[in-house]
Coordinates of N, CA and C in Angstrom, one line a residue:
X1 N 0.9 -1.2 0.0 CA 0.0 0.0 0.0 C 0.9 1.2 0.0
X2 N 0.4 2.2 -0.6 CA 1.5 3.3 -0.9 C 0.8 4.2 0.0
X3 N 1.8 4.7 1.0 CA 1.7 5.9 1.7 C 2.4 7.2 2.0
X4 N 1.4 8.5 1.8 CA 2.3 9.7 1.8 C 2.4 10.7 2.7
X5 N 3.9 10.1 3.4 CA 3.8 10.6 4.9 C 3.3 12.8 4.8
X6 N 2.3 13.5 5.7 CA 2.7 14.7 5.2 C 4.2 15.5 5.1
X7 N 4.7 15.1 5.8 CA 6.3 15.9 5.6 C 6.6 15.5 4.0
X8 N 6.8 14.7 3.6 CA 7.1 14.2 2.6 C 6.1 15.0 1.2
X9 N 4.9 14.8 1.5 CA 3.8 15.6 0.5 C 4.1 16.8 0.4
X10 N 4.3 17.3 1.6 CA 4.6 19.3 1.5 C 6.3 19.3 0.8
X11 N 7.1 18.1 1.0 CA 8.7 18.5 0.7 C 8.2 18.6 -1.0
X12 N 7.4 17.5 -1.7 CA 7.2 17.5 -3.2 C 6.5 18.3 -3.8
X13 N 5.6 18.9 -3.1 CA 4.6 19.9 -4.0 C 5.5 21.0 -3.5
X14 N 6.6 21.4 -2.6 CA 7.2 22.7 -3.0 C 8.2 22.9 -4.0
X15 N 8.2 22.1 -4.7 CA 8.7 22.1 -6.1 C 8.3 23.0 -6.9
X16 N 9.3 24.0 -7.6 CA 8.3 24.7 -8.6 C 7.8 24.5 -9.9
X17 N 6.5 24.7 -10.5 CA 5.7 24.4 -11.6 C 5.1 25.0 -12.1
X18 N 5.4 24.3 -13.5 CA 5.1 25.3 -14.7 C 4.2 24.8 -15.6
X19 N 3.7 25.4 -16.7 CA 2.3 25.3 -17.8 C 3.4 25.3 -18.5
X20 N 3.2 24.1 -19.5 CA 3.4 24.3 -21.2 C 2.3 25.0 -21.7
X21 N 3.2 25.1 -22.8 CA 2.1 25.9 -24.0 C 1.8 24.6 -24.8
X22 N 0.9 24.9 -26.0 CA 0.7 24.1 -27.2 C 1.5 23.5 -27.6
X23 N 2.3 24.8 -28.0 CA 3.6 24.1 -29.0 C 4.6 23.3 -28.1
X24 N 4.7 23.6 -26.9 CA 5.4 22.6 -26.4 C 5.1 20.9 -25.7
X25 N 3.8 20.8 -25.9 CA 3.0 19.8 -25.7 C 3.1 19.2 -26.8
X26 N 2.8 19.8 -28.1 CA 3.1 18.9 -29.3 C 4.4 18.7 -29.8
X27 N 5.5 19.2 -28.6 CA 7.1 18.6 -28.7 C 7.0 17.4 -28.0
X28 N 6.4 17.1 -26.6 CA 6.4 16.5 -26.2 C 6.0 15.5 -26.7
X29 N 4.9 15.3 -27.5 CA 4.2 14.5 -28.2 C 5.1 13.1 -29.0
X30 N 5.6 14.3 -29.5 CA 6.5 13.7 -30.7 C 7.7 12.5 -30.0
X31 N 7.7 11.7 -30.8 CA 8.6 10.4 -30.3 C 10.0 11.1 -30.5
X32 N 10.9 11.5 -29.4 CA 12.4 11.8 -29.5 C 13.4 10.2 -29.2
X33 N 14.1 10.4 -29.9 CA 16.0 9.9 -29.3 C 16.0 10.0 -27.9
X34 N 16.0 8.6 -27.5 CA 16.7 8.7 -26.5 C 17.7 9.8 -25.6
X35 N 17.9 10.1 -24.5 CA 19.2 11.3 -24.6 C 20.5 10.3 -24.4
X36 N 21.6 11.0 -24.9 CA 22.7 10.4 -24.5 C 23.3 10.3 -22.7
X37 N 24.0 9.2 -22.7 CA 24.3 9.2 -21.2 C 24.8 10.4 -20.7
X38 N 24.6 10.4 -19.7 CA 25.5 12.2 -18.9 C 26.8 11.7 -18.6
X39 N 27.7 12.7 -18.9 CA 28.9 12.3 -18.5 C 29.7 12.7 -17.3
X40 N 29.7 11.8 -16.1 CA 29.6 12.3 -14.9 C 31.4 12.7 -14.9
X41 N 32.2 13.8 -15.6 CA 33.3 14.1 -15.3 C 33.6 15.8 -14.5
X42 N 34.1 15.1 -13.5 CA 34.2 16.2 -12.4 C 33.4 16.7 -11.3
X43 N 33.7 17.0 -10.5 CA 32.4 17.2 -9.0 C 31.7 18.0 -9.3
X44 N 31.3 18.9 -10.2 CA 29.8 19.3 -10.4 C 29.2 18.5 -11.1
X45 N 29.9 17.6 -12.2 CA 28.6 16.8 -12.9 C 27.8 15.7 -11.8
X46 N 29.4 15.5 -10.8 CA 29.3 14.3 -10.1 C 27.7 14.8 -9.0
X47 N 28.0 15.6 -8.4 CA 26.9 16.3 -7.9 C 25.8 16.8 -8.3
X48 N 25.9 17.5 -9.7 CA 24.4 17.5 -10.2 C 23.4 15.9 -10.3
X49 N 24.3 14.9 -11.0 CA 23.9 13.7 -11.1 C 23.5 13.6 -9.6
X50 N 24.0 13.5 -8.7 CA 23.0 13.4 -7.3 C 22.3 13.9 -6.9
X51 N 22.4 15.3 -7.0 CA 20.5 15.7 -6.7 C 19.6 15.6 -7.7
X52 N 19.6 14.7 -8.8 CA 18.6 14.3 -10.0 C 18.3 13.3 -9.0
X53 N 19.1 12.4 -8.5 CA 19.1 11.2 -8.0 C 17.7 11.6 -6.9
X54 N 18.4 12.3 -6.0 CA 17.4 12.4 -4.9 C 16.3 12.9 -5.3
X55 N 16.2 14.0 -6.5 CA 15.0 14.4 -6.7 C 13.8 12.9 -6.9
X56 N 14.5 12.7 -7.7 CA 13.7 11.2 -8.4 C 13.4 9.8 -7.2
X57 N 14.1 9.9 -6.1 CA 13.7 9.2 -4.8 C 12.2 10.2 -4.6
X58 N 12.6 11.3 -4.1 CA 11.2 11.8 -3.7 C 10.4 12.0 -4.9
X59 N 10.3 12.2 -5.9 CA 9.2 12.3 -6.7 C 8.7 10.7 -6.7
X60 N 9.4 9.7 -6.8 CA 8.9 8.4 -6.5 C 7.6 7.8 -5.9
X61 N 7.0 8.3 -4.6 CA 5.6 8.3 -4.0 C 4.5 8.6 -5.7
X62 N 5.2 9.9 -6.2 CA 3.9 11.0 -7.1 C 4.1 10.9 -8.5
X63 N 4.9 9.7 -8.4 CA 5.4 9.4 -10.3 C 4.6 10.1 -11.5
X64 N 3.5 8.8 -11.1 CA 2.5 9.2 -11.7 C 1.3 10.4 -11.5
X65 N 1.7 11.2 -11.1 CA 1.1 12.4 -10.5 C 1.5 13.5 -11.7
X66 N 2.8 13.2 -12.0 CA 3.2 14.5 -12.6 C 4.0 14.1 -13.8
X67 N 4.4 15.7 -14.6 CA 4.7 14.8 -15.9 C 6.4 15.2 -15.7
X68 N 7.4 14.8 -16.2 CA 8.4 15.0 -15.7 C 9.4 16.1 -16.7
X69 N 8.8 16.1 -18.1 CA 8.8 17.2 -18.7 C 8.7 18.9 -18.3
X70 N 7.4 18.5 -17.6 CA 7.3 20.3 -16.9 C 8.0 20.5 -15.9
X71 N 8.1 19.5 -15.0 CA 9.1 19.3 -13.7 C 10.9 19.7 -14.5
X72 N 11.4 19.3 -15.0 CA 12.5 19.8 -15.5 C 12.3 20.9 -16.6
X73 N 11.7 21.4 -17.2 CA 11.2 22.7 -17.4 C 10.7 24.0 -16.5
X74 N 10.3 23.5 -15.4 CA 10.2 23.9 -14.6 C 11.6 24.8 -13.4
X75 N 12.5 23.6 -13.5 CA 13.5 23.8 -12.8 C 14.8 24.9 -13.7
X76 N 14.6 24.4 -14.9 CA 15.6 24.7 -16.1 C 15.1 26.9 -15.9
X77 N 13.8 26.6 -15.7 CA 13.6 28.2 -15.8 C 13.9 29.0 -14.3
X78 N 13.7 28.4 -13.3 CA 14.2 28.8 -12.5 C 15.4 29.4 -11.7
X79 N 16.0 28.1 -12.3 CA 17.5 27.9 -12.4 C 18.0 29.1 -13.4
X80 N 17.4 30.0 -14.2 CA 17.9 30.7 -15.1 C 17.3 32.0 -14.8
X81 N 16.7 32.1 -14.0 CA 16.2 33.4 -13.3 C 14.9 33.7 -14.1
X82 N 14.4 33.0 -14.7 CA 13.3 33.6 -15.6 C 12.1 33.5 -14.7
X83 N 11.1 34.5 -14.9 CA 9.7 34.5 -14.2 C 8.6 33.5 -14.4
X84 N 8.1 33.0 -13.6 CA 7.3 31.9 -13.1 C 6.1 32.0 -13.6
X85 N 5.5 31.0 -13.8 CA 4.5 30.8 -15.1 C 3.3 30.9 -14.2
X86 N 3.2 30.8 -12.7 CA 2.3 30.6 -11.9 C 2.7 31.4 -11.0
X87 N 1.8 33.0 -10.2 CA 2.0 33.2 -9.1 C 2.2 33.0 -8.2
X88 N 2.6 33.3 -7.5 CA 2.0 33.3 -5.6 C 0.6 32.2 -5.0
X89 N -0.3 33.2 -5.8 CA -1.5 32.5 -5.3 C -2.3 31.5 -5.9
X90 N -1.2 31.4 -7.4 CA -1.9 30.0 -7.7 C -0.9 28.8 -7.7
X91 N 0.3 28.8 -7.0 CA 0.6 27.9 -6.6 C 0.2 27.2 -5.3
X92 N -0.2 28.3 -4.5 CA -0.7 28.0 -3.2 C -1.5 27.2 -3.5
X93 N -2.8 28.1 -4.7 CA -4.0 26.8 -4.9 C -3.9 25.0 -5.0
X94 N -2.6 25.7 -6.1 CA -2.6 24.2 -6.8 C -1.5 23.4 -6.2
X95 N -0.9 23.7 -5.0 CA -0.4 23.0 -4.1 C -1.9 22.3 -2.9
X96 N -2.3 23.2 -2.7 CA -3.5 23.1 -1.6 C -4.2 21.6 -2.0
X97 N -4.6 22.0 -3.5 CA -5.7 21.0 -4.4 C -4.8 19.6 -4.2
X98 N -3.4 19.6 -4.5 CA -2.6 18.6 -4.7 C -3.0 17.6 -3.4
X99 N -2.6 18.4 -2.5 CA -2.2 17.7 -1.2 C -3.7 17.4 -0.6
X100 N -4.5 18.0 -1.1 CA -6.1 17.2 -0.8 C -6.5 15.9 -1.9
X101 N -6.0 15.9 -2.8 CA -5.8 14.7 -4.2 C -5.4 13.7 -3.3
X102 N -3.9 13.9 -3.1 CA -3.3 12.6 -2.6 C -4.1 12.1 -1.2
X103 N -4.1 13.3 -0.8 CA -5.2 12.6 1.1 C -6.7 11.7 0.6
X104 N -7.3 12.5 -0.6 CA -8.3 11.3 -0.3 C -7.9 10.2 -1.3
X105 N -6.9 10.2 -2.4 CA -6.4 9.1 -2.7 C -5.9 7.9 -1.6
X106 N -5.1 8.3 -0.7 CA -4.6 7.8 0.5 C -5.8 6.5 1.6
X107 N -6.6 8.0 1.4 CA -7.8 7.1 2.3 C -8.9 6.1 1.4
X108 N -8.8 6.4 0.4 CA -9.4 6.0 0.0 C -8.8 4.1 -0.8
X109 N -7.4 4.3 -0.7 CA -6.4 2.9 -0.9 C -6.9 2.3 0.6
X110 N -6.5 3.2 1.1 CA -6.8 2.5 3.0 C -7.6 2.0 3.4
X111 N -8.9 2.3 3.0 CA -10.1 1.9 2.9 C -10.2 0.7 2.0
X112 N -10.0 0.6 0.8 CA -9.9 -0.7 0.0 C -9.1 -1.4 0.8
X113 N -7.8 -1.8 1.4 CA -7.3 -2.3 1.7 C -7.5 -2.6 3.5
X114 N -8.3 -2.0 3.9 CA -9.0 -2.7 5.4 C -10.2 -3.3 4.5
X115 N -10.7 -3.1 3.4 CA -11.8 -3.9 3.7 C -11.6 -5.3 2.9
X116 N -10.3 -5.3 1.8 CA -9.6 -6.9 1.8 C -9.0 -7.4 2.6
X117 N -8.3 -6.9 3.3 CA -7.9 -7.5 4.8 C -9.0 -8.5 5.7
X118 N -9.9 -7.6 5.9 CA -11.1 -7.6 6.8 C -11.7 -8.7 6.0
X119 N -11.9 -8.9 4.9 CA -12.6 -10.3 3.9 C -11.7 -11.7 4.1
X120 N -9.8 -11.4 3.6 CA -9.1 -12.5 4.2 C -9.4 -13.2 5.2
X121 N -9.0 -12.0 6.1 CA -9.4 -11.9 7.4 C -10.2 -13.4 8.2
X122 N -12.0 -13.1 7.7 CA -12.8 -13.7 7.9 C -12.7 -15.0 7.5
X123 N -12.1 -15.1 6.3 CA -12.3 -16.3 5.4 C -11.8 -17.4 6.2
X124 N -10.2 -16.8 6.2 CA -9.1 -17.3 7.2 C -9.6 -18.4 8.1
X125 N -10.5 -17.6 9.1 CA -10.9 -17.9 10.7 C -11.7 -18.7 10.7
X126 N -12.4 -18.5 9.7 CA -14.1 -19.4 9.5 C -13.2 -21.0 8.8
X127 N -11.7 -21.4 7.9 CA -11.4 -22.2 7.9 C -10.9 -22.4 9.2
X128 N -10.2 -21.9 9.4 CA -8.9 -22.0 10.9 C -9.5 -22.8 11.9
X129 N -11.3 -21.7 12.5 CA -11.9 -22.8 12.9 C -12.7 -24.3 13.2
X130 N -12.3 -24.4 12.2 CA -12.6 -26.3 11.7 C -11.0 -26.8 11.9
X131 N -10.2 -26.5 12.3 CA -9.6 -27.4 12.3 C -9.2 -28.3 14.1
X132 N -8.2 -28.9 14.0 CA -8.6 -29.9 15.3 C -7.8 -29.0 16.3
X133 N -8.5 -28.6 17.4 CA -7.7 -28.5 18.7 C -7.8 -26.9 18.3
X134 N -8.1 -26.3 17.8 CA -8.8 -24.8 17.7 C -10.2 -24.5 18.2
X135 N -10.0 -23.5 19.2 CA -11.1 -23.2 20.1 C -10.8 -22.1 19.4
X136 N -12.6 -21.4 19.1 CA -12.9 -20.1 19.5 C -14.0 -19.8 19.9
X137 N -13.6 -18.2 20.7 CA -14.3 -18.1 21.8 C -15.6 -17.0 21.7
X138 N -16.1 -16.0 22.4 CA -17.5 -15.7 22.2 C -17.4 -14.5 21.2
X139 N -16.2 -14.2 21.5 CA -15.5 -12.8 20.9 C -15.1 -12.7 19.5
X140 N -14.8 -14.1 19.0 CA -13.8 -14.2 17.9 C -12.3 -14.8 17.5
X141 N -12.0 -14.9 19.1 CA -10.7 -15.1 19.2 C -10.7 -16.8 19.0
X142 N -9.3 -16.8 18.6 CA -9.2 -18.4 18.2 C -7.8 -18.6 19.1
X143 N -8.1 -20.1 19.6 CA -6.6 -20.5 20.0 C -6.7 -21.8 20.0
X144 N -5.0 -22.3 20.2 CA -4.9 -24.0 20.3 C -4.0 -23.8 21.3
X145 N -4.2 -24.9 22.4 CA -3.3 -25.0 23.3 C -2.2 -26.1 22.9
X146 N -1.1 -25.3 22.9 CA 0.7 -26.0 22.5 C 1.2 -26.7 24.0
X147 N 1.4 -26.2 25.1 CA 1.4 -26.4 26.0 C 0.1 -26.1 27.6
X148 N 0.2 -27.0 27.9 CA -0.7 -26.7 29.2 C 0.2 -26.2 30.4
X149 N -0.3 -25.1 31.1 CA 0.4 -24.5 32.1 C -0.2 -24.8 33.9
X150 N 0.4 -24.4 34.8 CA -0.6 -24.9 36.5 C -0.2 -23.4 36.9
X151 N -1.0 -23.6 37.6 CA -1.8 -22.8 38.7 C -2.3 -21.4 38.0
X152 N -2.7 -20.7 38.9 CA -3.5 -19.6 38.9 C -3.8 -18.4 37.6
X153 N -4.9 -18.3 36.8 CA -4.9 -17.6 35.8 C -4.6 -16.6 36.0
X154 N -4.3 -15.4 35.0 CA -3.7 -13.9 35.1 C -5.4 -13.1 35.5
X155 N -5.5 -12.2 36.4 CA -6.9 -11.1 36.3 C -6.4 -10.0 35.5
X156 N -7.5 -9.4 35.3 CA -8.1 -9.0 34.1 C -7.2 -7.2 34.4
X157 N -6.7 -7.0 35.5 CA -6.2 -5.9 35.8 C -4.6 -6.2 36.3
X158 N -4.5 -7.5 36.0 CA -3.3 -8.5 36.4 C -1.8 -7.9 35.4
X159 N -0.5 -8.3 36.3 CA 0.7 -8.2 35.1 C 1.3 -9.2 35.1
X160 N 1.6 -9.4 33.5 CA 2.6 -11.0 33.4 C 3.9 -11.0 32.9
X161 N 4.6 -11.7 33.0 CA 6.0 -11.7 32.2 C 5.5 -12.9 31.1
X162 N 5.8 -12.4 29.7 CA 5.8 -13.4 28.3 C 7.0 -13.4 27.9
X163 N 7.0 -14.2 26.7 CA 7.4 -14.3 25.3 C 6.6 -14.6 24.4
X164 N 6.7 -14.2 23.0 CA 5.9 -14.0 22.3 C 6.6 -14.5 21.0
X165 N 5.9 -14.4 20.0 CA 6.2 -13.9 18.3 C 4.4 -13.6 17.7
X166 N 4.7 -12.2 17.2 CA 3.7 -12.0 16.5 C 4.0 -12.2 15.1
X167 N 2.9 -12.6 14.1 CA 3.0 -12.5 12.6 C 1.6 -12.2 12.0
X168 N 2.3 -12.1 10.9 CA 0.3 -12.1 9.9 C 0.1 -13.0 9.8
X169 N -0.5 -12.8 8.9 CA -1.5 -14.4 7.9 C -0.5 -14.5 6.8
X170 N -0.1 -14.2 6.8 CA 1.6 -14.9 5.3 C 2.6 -15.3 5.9
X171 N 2.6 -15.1 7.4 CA 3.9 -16.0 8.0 C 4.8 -15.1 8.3
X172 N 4.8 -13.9 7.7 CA 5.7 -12.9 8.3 C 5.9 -11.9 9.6
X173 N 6.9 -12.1 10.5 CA 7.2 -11.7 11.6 C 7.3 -10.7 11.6
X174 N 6.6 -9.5 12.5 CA 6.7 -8.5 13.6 C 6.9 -7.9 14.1
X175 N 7.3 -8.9 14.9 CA 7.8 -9.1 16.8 C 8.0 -9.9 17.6
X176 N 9.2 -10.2 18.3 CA 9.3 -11.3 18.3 C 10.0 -11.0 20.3
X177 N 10.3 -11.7 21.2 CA 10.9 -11.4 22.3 C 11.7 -12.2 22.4
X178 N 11.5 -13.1 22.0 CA 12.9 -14.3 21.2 C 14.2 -13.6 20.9
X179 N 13.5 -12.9 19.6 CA 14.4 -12.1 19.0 C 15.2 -11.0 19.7
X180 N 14.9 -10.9 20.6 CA 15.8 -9.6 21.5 C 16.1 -10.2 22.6
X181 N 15.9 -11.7 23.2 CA 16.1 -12.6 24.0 C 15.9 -12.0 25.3
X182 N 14.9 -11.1 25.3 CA 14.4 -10.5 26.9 C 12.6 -10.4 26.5
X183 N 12.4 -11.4 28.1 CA 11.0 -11.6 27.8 C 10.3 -10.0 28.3
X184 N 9.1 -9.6 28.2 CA 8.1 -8.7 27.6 C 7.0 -8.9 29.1
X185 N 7.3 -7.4 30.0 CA 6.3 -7.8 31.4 C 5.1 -6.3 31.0
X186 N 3.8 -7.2 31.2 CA 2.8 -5.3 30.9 C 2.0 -5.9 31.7
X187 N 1.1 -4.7 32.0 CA -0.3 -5.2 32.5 C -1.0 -5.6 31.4
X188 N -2.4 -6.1 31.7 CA -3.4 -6.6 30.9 C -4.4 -5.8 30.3
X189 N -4.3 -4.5 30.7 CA -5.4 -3.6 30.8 C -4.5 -2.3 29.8
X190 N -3.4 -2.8 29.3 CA -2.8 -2.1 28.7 C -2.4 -2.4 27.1
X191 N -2.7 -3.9 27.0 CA -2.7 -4.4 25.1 C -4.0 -4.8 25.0
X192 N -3.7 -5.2 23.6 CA -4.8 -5.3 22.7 C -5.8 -6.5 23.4
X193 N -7.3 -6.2 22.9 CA -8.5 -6.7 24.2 C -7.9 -8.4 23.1
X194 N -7.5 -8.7 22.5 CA -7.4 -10.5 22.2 C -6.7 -10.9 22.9
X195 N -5.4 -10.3 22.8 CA -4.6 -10.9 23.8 C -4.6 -10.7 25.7
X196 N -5.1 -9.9 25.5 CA -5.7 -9.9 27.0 C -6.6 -11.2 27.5
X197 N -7.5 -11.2 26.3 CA -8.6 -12.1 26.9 C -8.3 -13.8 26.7
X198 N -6.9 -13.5 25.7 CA -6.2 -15.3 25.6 C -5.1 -15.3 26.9
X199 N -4.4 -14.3 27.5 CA -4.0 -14.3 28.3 C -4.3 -15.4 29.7
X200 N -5.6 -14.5 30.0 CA -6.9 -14.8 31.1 C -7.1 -16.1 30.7
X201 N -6.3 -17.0 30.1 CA -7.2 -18.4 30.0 C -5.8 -19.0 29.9
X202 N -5.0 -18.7 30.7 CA -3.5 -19.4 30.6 C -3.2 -19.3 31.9
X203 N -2.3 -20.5 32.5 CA -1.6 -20.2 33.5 C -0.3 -20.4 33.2
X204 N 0.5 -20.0 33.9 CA 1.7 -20.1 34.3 C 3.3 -21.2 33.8
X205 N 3.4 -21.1 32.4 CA 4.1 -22.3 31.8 C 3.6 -23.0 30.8
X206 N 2.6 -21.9 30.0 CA 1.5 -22.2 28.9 C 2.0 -22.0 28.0
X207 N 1.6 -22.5 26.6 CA 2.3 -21.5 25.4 C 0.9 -22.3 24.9
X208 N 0.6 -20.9 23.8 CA -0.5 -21.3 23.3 C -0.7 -20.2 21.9
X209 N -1.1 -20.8 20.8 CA -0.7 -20.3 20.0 C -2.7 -19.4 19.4
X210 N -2.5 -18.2 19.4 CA -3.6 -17.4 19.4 C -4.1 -16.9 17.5
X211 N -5.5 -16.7 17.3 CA -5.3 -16.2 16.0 C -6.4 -14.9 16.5
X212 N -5.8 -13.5 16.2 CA -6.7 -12.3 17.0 C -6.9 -11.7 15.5
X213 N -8.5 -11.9 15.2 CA -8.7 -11.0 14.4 C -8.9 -9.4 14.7
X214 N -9.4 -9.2 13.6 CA -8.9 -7.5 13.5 C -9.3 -6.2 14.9
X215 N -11.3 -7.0 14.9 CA -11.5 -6.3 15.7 C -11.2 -6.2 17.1
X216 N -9.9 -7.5 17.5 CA -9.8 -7.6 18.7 C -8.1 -7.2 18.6
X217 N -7.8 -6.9 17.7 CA -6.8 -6.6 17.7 C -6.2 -4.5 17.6
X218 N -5.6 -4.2 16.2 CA -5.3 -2.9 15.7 C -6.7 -2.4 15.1
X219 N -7.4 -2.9 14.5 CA -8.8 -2.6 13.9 C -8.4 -1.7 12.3
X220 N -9.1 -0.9 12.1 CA -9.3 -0.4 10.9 C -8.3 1.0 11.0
X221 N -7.7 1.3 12.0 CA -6.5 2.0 12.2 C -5.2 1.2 12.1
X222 N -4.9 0.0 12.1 CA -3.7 -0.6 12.1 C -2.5 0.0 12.6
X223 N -1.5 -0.5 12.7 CA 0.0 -0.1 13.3 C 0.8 0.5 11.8
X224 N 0.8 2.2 11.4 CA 1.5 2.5 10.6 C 2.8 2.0 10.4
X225 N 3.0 2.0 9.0 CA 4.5 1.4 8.7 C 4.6 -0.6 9.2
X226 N 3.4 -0.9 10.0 CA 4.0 -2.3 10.3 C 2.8 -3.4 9.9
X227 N 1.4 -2.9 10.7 CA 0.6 -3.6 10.6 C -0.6 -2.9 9.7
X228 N -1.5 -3.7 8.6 CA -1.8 -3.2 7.9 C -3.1 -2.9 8.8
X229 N -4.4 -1.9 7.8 CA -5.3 -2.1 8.5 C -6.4 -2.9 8.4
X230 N -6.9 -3.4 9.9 CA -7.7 -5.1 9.7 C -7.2 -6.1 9.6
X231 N -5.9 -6.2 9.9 CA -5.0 -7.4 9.6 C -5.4 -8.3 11.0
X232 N -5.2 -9.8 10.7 CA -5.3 -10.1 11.5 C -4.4 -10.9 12.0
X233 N -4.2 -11.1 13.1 CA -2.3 -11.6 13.5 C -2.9 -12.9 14.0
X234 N -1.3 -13.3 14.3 CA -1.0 -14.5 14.8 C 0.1 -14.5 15.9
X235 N -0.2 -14.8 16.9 CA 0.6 -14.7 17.8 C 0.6 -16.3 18.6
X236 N 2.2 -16.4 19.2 CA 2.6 -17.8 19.8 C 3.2 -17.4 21.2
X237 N 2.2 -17.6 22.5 CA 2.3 -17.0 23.3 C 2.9 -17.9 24.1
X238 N 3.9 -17.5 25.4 CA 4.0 -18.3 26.1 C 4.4 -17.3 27.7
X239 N 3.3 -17.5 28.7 CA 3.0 -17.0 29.9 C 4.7 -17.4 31.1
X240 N 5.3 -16.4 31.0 CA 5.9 -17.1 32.1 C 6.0 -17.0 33.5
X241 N 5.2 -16.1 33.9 CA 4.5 -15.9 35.4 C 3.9 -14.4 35.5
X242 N 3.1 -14.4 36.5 CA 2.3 -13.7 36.8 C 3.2 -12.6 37.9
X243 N 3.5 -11.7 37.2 CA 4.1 -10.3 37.9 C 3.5 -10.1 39.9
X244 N 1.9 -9.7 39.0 CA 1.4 -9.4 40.5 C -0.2 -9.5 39.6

């Protein structure tokens, strides 16, 4: 899913931009030659070649946003002191418009993509739960017990010391406390209501392996940059005592 952090949105639309005319739209038109390679000899070419570079990292998100013709047309005139094809106030505009474009493009990806998630999702669970030694519970939550643990279950305002591994539904990892080889102590009343409430059904030397869909999980906000939204995890828990 492609996302456009705002710092990043305001760095690209302050770029400056310009209108072709006719005649230069019907140059564009026209099938040209290739250009020849640049020839990166000496520290200014070597450096101009780098901020093309970077430009083209950040235009990357807006590729397809813009045409790259007027973008270097744009720059070529600036760069040469010549006056700007667009004032003041209608860059403002047509920055303003831009960055409302991309936002409800944004939400509107986001939204398609919680509501495939959220379909997976279901599909997933509705098989998951047919298979042997998978409980789920009133909530939605699914689990299979890997190990059985004794004595006393965690309360519900309770703190425990774990290990864990979280993943998605493709097998890819997370999070892991393995992985940083120091187990993970919270209260209950402070993560997500699945794992809370698979928690509360473990004692002490359990490992049990949980499937928390979305709504018991990140929900239709998900974990930026990590968890998508609606996703539903998988997590392989294992209780190793009860804090307090």
């Amino acid at each position: 899913m492609n996302r456009f952090a705002p710092a990043i949105v305001l760095c690209l639309v302050l770029l400056p931009a310009a209108c072709r005319s006719d005649a230069e739209q019907a140059a564009v038109a026209k099938p040209t030659a290739a250009p020849a390679p640049t020839v990166l000899d000496g520290s200014r070419a070597q450096v101009s070649y780098m901020v093309g570079l970077d430009m083209a990292k950040r235009l990357a998100p807006i590729k397809d946003e813009v045409d790259i013709d007027t973008v270097v047309s744009a720059l070529r005139a600036a760069h040469a002191g010549a006056p700007p094809r667009l004032d003041e106030a209608q860059v403002a505009k047509v920055r303003s418009d831009f960055v409302e474009h991309l936002q409800r493009k944004r939400e509107a990806g986001r939204q398609a993509l919680a509501q495939k998630n959220l379909g997976e999702g279901s599909r997933y669970l509705a098989d998951n739960g047919k298979q042997a030694g998978v409980v789920t519970t009133a909530s939605g939550l699914q689990y299979r017990v890997e190990r059985a643990g004794r004595g006393a279950r965690p309360a519900a305002d309770g703190t425990v010391r774990v290990n864990y591994v979280g993943r998605l539904l493709d097998g890819s990892e997370f999070e892991s406390t393995y992985a940083t080889d120091h187990p993970a102590e919270f209260p209950l009343n402070q993560i997500m209501p699945g794992l809370r409430e698979g928690l509360m059904l473990m004692s002490p030397g359990a490992k049990h392996r949980f499937w928390v869909p979305a709504k018991l999980a990140y929900g239709e906000t998900g974990l930026p940059g990590q968890i998508e939204p609606n996703a539903t995890l998988v997590f392989d828990l294992e209780l190793l005592e009860i804090a307090r």
